[in-house]
Each structure stands twice: as structure tokens, then as C-alpha cells.
Short mmCIF file of C-alpha atoms in Angstrom, two decimals:
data_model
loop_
_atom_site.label_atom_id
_atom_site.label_comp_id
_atom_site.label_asym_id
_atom_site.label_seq_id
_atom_site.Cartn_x
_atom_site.Cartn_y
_atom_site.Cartn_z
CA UNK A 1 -63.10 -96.61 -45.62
CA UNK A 2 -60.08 -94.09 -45.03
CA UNK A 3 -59.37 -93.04 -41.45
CA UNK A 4 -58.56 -89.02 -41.08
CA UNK A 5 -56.37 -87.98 -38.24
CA UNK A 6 -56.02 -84.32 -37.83
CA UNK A 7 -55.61 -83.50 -34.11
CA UNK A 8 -51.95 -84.54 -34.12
CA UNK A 9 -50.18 -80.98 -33.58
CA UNK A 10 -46.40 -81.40 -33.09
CA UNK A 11 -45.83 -77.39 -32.93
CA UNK A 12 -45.10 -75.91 -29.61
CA UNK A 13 -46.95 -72.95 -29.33
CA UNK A 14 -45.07 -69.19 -29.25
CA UNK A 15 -46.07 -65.85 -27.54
CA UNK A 16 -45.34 -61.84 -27.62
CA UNK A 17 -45.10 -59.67 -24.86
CA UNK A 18 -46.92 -56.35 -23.75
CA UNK A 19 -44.89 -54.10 -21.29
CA UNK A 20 -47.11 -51.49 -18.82
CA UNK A 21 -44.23 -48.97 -20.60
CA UNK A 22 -41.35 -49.20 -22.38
CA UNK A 23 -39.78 -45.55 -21.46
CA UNK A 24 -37.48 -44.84 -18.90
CA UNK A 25 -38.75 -45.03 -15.77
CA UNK A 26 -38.26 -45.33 -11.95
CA UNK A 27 -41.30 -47.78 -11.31
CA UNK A 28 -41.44 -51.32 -11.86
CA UNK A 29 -42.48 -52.53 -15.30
CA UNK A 30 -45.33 -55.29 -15.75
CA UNK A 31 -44.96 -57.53 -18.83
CA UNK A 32 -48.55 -59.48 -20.17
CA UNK A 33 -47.68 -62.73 -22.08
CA UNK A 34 -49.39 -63.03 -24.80
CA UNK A 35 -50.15 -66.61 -26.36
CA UNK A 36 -50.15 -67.71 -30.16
CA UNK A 37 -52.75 -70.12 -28.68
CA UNK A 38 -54.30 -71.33 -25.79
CA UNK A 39 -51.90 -72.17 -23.12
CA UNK A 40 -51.04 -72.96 -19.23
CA UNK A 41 -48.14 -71.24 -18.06
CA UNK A 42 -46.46 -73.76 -16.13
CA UNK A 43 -43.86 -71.88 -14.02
CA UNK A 44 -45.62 -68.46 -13.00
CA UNK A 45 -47.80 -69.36 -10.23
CA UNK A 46 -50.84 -71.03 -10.18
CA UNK A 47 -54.75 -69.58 -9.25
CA UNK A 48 -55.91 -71.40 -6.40
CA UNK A 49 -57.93 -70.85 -3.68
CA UNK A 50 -54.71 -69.25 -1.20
CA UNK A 51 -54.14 -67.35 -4.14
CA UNK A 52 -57.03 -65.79 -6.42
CA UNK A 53 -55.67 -62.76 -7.67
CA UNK A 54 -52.38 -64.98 -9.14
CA UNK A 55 -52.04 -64.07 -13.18
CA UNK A 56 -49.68 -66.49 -14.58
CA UNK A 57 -49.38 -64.56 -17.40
CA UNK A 58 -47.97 -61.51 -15.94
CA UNK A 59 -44.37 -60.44 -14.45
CA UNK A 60 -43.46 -57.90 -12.51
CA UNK A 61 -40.18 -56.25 -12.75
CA UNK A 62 -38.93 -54.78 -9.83
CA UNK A 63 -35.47 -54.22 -11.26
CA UNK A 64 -33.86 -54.55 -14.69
CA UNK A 65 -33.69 -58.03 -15.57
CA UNK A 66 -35.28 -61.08 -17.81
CA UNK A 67 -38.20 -63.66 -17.43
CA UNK A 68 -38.70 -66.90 -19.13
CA UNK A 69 -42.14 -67.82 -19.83
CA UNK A 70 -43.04 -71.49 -20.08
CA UNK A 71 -46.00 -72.65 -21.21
CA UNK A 72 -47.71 -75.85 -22.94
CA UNK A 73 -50.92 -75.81 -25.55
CA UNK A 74 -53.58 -78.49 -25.08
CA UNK A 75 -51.61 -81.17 -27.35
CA UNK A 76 -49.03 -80.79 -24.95
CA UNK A 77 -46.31 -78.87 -26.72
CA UNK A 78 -44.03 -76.67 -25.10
CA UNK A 79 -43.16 -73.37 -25.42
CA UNK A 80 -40.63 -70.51 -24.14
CA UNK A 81 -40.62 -66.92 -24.18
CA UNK A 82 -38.06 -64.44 -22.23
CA UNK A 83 -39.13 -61.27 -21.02
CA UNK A 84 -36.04 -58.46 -21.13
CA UNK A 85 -36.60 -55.03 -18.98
CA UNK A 86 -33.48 -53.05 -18.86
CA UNK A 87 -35.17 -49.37 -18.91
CA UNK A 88 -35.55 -49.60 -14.91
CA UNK A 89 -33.41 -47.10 -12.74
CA UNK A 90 -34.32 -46.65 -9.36
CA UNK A 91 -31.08 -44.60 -8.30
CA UNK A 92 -31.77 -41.19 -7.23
CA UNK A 93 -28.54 -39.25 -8.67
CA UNK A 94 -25.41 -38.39 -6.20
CA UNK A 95 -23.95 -34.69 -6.11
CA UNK A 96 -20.29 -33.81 -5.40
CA UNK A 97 -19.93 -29.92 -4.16
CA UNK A 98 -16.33 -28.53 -4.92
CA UNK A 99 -15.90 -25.01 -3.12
CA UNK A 100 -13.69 -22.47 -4.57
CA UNK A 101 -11.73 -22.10 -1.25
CA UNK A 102 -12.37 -23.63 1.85
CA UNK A 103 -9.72 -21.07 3.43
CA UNK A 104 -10.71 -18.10 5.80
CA UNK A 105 -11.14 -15.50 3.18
CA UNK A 106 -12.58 -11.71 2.81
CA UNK A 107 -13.67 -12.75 -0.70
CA UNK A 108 -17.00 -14.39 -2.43
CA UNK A 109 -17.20 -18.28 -2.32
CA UNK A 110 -18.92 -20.17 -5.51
CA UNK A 111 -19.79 -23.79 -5.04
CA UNK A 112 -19.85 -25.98 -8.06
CA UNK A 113 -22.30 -29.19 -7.91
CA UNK A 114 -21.40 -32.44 -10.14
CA UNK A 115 -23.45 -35.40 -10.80
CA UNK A 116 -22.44 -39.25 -10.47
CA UNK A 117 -24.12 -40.20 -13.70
CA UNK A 118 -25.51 -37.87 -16.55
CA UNK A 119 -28.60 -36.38 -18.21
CA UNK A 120 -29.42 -34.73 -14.51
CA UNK A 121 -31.09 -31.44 -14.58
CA UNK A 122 -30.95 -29.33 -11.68
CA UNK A 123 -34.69 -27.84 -10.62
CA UNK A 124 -33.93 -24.96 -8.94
CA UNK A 125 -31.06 -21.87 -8.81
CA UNK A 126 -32.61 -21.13 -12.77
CA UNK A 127 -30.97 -24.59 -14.05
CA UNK A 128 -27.60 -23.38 -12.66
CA UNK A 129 -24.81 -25.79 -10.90
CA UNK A 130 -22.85 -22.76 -9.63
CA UNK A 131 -24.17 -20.62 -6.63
CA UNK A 132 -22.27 -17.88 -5.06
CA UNK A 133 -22.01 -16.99 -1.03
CA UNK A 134 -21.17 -13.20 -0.79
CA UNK A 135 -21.66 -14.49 3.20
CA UNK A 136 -22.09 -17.23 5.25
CA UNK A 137 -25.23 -19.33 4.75
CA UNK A 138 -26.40 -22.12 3.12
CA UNK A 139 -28.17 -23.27 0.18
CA UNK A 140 -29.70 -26.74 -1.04
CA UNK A 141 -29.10 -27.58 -4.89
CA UNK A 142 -32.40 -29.63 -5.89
CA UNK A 143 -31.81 -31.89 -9.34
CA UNK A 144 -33.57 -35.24 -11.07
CA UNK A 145 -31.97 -37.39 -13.59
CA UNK A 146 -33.82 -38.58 -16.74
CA UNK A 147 -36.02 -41.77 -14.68
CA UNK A 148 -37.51 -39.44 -12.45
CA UNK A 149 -34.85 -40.03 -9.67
CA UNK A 150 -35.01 -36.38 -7.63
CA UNK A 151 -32.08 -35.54 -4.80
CA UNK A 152 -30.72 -32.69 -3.48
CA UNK A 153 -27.27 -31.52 -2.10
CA UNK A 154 -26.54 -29.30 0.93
CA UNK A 155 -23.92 -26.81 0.29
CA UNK A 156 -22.75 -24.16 3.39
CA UNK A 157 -19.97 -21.61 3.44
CA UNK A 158 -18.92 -20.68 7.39
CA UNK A 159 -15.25 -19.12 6.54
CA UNK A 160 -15.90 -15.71 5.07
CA UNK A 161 -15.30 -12.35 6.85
CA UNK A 162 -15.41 -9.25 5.61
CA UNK A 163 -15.83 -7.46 8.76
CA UNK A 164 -13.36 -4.98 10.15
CA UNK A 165 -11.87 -5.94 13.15
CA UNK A 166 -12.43 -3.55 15.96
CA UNK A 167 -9.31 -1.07 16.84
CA UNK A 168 -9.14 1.36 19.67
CA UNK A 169 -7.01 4.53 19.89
CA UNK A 170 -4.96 5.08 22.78
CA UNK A 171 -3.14 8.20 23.97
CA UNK A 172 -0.26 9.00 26.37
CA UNK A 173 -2.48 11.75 27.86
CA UNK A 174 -5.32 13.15 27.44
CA UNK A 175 -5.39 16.35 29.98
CA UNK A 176 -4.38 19.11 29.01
CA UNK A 177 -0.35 19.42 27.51
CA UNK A 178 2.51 21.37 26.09
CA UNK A 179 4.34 18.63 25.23
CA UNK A 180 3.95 15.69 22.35
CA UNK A 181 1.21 13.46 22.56
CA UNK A 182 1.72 9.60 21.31
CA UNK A 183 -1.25 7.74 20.10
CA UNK A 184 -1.31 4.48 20.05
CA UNK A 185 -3.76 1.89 17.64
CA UNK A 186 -4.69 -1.28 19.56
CA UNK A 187 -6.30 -4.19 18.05
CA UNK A 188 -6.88 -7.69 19.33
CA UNK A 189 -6.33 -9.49 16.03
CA UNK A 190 -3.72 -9.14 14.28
CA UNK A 191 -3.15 -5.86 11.55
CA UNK A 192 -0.81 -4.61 9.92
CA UNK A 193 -0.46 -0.49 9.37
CA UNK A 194 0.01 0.44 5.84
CA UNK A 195 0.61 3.76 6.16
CA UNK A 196 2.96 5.61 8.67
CA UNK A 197 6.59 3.56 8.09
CA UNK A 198 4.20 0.78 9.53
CA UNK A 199 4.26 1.89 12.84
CA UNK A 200 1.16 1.66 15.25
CA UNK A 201 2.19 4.97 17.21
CA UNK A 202 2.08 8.37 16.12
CA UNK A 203 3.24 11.62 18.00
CA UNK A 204 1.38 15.10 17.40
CA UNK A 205 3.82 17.73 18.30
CA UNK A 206 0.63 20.11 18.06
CA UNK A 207 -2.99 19.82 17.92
CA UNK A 208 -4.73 17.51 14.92
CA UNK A 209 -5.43 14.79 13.61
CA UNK A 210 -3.81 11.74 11.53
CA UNK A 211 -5.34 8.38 10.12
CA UNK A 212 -4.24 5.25 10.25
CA UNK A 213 -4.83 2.85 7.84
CA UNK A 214 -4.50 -0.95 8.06
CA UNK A 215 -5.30 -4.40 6.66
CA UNK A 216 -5.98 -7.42 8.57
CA UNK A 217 -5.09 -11.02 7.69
CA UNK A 218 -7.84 -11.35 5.82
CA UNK A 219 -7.02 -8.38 3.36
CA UNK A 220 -9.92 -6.25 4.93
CA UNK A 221 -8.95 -2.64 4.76
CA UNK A 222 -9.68 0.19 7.37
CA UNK A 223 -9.23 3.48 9.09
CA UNK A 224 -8.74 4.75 12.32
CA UNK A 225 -8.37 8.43 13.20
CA UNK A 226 -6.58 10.09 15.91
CA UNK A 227 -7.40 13.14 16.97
CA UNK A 228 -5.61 15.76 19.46
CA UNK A 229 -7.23 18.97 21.00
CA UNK A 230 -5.26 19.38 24.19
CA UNK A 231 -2.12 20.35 23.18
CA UNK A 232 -1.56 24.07 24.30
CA UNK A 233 1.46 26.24 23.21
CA UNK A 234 2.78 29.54 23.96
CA UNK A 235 1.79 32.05 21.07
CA UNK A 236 5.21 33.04 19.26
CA UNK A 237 6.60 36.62 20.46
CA UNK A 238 8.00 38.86 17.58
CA UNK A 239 11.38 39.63 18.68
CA UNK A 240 12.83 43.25 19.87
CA UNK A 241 14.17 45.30 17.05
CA UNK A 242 17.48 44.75 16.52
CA UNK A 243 20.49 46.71 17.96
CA UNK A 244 22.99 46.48 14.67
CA UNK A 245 21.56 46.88 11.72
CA UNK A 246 24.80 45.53 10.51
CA UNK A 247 24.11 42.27 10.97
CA UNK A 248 20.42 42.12 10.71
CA UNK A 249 18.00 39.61 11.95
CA UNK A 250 14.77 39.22 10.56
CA UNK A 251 13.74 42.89 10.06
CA UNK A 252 10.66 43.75 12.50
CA UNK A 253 7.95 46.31 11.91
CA UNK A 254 9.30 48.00 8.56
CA UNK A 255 9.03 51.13 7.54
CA UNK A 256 8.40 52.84 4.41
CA UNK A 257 11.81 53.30 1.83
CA UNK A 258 12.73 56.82 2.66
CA UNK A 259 11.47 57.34 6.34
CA UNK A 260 14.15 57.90 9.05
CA UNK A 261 13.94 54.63 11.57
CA UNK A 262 16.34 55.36 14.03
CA UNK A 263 18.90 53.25 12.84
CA UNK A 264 16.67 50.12 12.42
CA UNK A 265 17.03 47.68 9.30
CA UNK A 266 14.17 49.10 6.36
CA UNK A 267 12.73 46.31 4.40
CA UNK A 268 14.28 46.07 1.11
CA UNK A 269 12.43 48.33 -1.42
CA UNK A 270 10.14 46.38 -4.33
CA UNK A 271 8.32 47.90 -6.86
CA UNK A 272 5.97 45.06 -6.91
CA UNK A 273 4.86 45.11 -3.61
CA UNK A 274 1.07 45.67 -3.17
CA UNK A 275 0.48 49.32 -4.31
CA UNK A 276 -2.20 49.30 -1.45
CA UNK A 277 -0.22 48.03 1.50
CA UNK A 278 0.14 50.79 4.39
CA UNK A 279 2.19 51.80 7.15
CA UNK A 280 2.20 48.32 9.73
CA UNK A 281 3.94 51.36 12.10
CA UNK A 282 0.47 52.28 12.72
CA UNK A 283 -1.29 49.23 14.76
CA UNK A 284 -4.64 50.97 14.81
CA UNK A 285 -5.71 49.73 11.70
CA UNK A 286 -3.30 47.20 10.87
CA UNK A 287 -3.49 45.62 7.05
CA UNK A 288 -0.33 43.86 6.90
CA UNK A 289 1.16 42.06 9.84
CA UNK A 290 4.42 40.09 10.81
CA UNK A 291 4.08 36.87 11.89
CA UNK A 292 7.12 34.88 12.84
CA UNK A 293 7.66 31.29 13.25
CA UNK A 294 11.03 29.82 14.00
CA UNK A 295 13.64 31.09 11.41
CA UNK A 296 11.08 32.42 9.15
CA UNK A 297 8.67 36.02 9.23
CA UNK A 298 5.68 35.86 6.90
CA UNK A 299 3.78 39.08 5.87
CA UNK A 300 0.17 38.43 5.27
CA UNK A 301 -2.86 41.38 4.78
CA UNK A 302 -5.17 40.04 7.72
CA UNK A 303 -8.08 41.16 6.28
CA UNK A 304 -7.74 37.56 4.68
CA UNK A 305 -7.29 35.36 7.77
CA UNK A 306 -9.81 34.94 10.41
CA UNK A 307 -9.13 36.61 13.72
CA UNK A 308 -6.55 34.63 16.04
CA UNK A 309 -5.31 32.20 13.52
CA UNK A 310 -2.01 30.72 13.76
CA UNK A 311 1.51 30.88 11.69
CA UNK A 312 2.09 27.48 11.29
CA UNK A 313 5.25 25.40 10.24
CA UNK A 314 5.85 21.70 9.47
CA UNK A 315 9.53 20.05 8.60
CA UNK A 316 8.85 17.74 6.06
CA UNK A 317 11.35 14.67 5.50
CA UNK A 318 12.74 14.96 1.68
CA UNK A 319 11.63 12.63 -0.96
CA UNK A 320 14.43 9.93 -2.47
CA UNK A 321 13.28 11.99 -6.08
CA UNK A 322 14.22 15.25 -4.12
CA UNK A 323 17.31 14.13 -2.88
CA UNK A 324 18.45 12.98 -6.08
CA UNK A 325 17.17 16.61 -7.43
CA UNK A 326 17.95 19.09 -4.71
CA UNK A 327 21.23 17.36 -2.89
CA UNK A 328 20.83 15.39 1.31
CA UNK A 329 21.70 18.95 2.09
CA UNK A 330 18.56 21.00 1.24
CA UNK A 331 15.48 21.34 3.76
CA UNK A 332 11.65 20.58 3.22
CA UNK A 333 8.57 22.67 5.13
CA UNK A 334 5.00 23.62 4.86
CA UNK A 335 4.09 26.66 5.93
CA UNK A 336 0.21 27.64 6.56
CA UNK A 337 -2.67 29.28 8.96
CA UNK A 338 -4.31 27.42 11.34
CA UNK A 339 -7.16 28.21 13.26
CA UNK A 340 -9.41 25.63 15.12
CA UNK A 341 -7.44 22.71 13.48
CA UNK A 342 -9.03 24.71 9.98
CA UNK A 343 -5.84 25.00 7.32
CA UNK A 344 -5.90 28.03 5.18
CA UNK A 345 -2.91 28.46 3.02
CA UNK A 346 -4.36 32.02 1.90
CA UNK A 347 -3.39 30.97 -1.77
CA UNK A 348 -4.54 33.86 -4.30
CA UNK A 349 -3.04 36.67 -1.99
CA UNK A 350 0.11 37.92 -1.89
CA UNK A 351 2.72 36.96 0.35
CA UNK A 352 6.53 38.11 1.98
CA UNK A 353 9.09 35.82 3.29
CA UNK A 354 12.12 36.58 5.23
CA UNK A 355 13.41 33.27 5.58
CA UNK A 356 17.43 33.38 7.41
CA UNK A 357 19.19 30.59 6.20
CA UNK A 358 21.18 27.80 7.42
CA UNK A 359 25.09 29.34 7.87
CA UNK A 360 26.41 26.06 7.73
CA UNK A 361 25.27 25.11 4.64
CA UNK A 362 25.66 27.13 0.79
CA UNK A 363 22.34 28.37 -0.63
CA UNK A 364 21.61 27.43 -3.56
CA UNK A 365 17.53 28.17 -4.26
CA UNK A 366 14.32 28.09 -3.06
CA UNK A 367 11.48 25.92 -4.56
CA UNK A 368 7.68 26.09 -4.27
CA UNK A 369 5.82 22.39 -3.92
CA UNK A 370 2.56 22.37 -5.90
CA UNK A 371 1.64 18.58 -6.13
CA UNK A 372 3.64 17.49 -8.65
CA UNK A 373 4.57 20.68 -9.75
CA UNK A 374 7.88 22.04 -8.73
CA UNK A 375 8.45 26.11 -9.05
CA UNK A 376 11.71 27.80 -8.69
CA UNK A 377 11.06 31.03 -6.83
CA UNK A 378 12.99 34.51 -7.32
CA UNK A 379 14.20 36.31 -4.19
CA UNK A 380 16.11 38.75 -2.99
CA UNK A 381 19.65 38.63 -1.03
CA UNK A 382 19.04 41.24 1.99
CA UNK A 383 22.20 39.72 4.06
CA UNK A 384 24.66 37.09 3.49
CA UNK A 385 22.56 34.76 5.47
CA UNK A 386 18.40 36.41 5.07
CA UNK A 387 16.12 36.32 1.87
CA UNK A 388 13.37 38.11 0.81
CA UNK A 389 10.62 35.78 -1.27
CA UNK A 390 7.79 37.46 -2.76
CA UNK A 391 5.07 34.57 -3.44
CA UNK A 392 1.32 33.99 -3.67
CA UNK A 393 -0.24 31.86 -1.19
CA UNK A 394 1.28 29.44 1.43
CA UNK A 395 2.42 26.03 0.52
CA UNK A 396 5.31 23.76 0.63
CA UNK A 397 9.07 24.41 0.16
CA UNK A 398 12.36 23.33 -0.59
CA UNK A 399 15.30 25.30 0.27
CA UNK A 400 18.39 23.78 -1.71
CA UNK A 401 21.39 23.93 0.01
CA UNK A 402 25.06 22.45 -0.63
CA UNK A 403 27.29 20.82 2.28
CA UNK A 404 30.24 23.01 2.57
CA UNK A 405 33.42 21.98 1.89
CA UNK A 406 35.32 22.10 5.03
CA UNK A 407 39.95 23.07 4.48
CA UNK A 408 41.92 19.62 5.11
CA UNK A 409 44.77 20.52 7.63
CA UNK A 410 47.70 18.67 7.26
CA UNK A 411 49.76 18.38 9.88
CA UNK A 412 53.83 17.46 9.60
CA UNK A 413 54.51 13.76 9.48
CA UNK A 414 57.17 12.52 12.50
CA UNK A 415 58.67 9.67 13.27
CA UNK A 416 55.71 8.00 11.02
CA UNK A 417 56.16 4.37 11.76
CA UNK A 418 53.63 3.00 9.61
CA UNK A 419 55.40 1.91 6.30
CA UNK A 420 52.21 1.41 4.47
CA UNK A 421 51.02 4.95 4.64
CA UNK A 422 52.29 7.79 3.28
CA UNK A 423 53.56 10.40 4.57
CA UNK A 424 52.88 13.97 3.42
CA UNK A 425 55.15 16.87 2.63
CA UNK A 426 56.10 19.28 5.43
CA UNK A 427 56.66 22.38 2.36
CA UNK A 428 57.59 24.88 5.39
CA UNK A 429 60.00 22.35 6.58
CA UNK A 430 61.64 22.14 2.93
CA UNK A 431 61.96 25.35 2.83
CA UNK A 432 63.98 26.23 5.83
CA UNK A 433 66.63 23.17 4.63
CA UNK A 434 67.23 24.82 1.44
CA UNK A 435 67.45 28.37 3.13
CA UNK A 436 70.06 26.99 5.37
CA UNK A 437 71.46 24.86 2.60
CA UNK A 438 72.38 28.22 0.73
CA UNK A 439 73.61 29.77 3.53
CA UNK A 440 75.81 27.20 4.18
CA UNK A 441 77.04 27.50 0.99
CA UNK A 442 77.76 31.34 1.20
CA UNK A 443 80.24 30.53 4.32
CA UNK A 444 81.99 28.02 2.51
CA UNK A 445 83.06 30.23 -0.61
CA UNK A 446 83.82 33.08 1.89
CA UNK A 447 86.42 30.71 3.85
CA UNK A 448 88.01 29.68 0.62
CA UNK A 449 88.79 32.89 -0.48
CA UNK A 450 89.73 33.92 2.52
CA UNK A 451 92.22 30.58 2.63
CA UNK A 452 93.33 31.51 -0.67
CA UNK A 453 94.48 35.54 0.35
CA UNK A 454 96.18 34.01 3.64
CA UNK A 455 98.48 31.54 1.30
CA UNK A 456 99.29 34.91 -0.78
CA UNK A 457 100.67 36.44 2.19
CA UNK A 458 102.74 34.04 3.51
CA UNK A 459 104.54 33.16 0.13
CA UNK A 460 105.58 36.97 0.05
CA UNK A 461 106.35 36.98 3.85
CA UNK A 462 108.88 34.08 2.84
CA UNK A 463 110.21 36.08 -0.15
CA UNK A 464 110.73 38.83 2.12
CA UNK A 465 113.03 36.92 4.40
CA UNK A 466 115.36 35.76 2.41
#
């Protein structure tokens, strides 16, 4: 008979592997051996009575790594099988905030978030890693990387101002003056004036009001206004009329061309003065009026002012473009109406100037200031030292003047021990040395011939005697 064996089985047995998920993930990962046969797992654990629940046929991964299976079938073969997980990340996602200045600053602060590793996506802020403080505050970026890893990042901003500091306005009086008033701008922190030369004091000479303006350290810009209403002055008193008409002053109350005035100056006729203006001799219904200010009478119709207001005249400091123009010599003003610190320059009406000029300087023109606009005036010569201007409106002027040109006296040179100057001609003294020179001369020729007659006689005298 023939004897059949076929239990022998020499093969060790193999196995595949099902994972709880193969994606990305943040969780641990479970991996089921799966058997090409019957087996015992021999190194997984072992169900006993301590432990029921024990499947030797499942791994857990806590963390990315590998897992060797082994296992024998019921012939006894061995078998191996790894497990590899390496889709595990557990690692929420780190955030690095870079400010744009971390400075004291006036100005907007962005923050800029960056991540440790990529594929992160930030949740919030619409998907944005920039966020913007226009103030202090805070603000929390929130973000999760591609396992499911979710963080956030605490950004703050303490170190912008934008707030003006507080300033305070201080004045050397405030009763009731005729003299200058300084005010004073006080601050704790630290400004610095950007108008007036830079200085932190101004003086009102007269009633008003200025502005400061400033910036701190932080680049924040204000304003701070001074005001002065306590400033009282004597009202101006048009002088007496005056005595010589030959040497005129500014011409007071004038009379029509024509009309006898008792030996007083007349204003200078003009054919295109205002054909309506009337006799200012007559005060009872005065349309024209004088009003004097310093070196200067301006005649106005009142009708066109409000009642009480003020001639008034500010010396202005020339321009380095008017210097260059106009000469160091020439003088800048503004001349205008004031009443209850109100400006009214009267522009569209017609105005007279009698303006006496400066003797120690030569005249040379007078200019109107419009802005940028620059407007030579005509006007007439009534004296050697008093124009007449016929303008419309108040505004600002130039009068152009030259420096003059004083005589050098030379006086004679003596004794001048200096070797390295030179000394200068003494003509008068020249002349008197030729002037006795010649006379000099004269003598000489007259004792010659006189020498020469007495020789004559004294041969013949000789002759004579013998």
C-alpha cells in the first residue's frame, strides 16, 4: 500500500494590515493584522483572565513609528509583519509676532504672525496674518495646521500716542494795561514751536490774538491761541494845523483847491479824486475823515467803517526775497481798521495817503503787497520829504528806500608813522608850496637884475675917475 503525507507545511504564514485611517491626523492610529491563515500572535499580548479585552492582533500608535508582528500557524511556522505609521502629528503649530516698531510712536502699528512649520491656516482676522493697531489694545491670532493641531498667538501694542499733550497759556498780566503783554506757552512734556522763530513767548503790543503751533516728540501737531483784550491805548490826536506852510507836515483838514485857508497847506489838487467827496471843513455831516497814525494820515469815507473803529498800523520785518528786490534800506507795514479785534481793510473803496518819509534815507517807490502779487503804486511829490498815494483799499506796503551816501572827509596826514598805510594828499597844502614856490622865484629874478644895474654903475663910476 502507498502511505500519503500531506500535512507537512514548511511555509510560514504572511499577513496585511488595516489602519483605523491613513490621512493626516492628530489622533493615534490603530493597525488590525490581518492573517494569510490562522495564527497566534506571539508577541502582542495575550487574552487572559487579568486581561479580557487584550487583541493581539491590534496596535495602537500613539506616535509615528513601526510594529513588528510575529506570529506562528498551527504547523508551527513563523511569520513577520511590520506595521509603519508616519502620518501622526500631534504638535499644535508655534507663531512668531514681528511688530513694525516697538518704539513710542504717533503712527499705526501692524503685527505680522509666522508659523514654525507650514500648511497653517489662520481661522480668524478673514485668513489674514497681518492686523493693524490704530491704538493700544490687543488681539489674539487663532490658526490650525493641516493635522488638526489649533493654537493661537497673543499680540498687544502699549506704545502708541496720538494724543496732544496738554499746554497752558500764560501771561505777564492780565489786568488791565497800556503797555506790552508777553504770553507765555507752558507744557510739561517736551514741544517744540514751529512757528514764531521757535520761541515759546510772544508780546502783543496791542489787543489780539496769535497761535502757536507746535509738535511734540512724537510728531503730534497742535495749536494754542493767545488772546489779549486788556490792552488800552490812548486814541491818536490829529495834530494842530501847521504854522509854515513852507515846510509842511501832514496837511490837516483840507480844503477845497481855490478856497482861501488862511495860510494853511491845501491838499494837492487831483482830478481823480471822488467826484462826490465834500467839504471835511464841515464836521456836521462828515463823509471823509483824517485819520492819522504815526507818520502816516489816511483819508477814508466813513460811511464804510463802523462807528469807533481804529487806524491801525503794523511794521512788518522784510522778506530775504524783498531785500534782495527792494534794498536792507526800504520799510514794510500793514495798514488797516480795527474795531473789536474785527480787521477791515475797506478794500473796494477809495483811499488817500500822506505818508512823510524817512529824511535819512532816498525814496525810491512805494509798493502795494497783495499775496504774492507785488504792485508799484503812483504818487504824488507834495514836499521833499511827504507823498500823496491814491489807492483802493488798505493792505500791505513797501516803501523802497536807498541808504544815503554819506561825503568822506579827509583830513591832512602828519607826522603819519605808520609805514604801511598811506597817506593821502593834503591838495590845499600843495597849493600854498607852489604859490610860495613862484613867489620865490619872482624875488630872485628881481635881485639879479637889480645885481646886474649896480655892476653897470660902478664900471662907469671907475671910468669916471680916471
Amino acid at each position: 500500500s502507498t502511505a500519503v503525507v500531506d500535512w507537512i507545511d514548511k511555509v510560514a504564514p504572511t499577513a496585511t494590515f488595516e489602519y483605523s485611517t491613513t490621512d493626516k491626523t492628530n489622533e493615534d492610529v490603530i493597525v488590525r493584522l490581518i492573517p494569510s491563515e490562522e495564527v497566534t500572535v506571539l508577541n502582542n499580548g495575550e487574552v487572559s483572565v487579568e486581561n479580557p479585552s487584550v487583541d493581539p492582533f491590534t496596535y495602537t500608535f500613539l506616535e509615528n513609528g513601526e510594529f513588528t508582528f510575529e506570529f506562528k500557524d498551527k504547523a508551527g511556522n513563523i511569520g513577520r509583519a511590520t506595521a509603519v505609521v508616519n502620518w501622526i502629528d500631534k504638535k499644535a503649530p508655534e507663531a512668531t509676532l514681528n511688530y513694525s516698531t516697538l518704539d513710542l510712536t504717533n503712527e499705526d502699528v501692524t503685527v505680522t504672525v509666522e508659523f514654525d512649520k507650514e500648511n497653517v491656516r489662520i481661522t480668524n482676522n478673514g485668513g489674514s496674518n497681518t492686523y493693524t493697531f490704530t491704538e493700544n489694545g490687543e488681539f489674539t491670532f487663532e490658526f490650525v495646521d493641516e493635522f488638526g493641531n489649533f493654537n493661537t498667538a497673543y499680540a498687544f501694542v502699549t506704545w502708541i500716542n496720538k494724543k496732544l499733550p496738554t499746554v497752558t497759556i500764560s501771561y505777564s498780566t492780565t489786568t488791565e494795561t497800556k503797555g506790552p503783554v508777553t504770553a507765555t506757552i507752558n507744557c510739561e512734556e517736551k514741544i517744540t514751536i514751529t512757528n514764531n522763530n521757535g520761541q515759546s513767548i510772544y508780546t502783543f503790543t496791542e489787543n489780539g490774538t496769535f497761535i502757536f503751533e507746535f509738535i511734540d516728540k512724537l510728531g503730534n501737531k497742535g495749536t494754542a491761541t493767545a488772546s489779549v483784550t486788556w490792552i488800552k491805548k490812548e486814541e491818536p490826536v490829529l495834530p494842530e494845523v501847521p504854522s509854515k506852510p513852507e515846510n509842511p507836515s501832514i496837511p490837516v483838514n483840507p480844503t477845497k483847491p481855490g478856497n482861501s485857508n488862511n495860510g494853511q497847506p491845501n491838499r494837492p489838487n487831483n482830478s481823480n479824486d471822488n467826484n462826490n467827496q465834500t467839504d471835511e471843513t464841515l464836521p456836521t455831516e462828515p463823509i471823509f475823515k483824517d485819520f492819522l497814525i504815526k507818520d502816516i494820515l489816511v483819508t477814508v469815507d466813513t460811511t464804510k467803517l463802523e462807528e469807533n473803529s481804529v487806524l491801525k498800523k503794523n511794521n512788518l520785518s522784510l522778506t530775504q526775497t524783498q531785500i534782495n528786490r527792494f534794498g536792507s534800506a526800504s520799510e514794510s507795514f500793514e495798514l488797516y481798521f480795527e474795531k473789536d479785534a474785527i480787521k477791515n481793510s475797506i478794500s473796494e473803496e477809495p483811499v488817500k495817503m500822506f505818508i512823510n518819509l524817512n529824511k535819512n534815507k532816498i525814496f525810491l517807490g512805494i509798493y502795494k503787497i497783495d499775496g504774492e502779487k507785488i504792485e508799484l503804486l503812483p504818487y504824488e511829490l507834495v514836499s521833499d520829504n511827504q507823498i500823496k498815494v491814491d489807492t483802493t483799499g488798505l493792505s500791505k506796503y513797501i516803501i523802497a528806500y536807498d541808504k544815503k551816501k554819506t561825503e568822506e572827509v579827509i583830513p591832512p596826514v602828519i607826522n603819519n608813522k605808520n609805514e604801511n598805510s598811506t597817506p593821502k594828499t593834503n591838495y590845499s597844502f600843495v597849493y600854498v608850496l607852489i604859490g610860495s614856490g613862484l613867489i620865490a622865484l619872482v624875488i630872485s629874478l628881481v635881485v639879479i637884475l637889480l645885481l646886474k644895474n649896480n655892476k653897470k654903475e660902478t664900471r662907469y663910476q671907475m671910468r669916471y675917475a680916471e
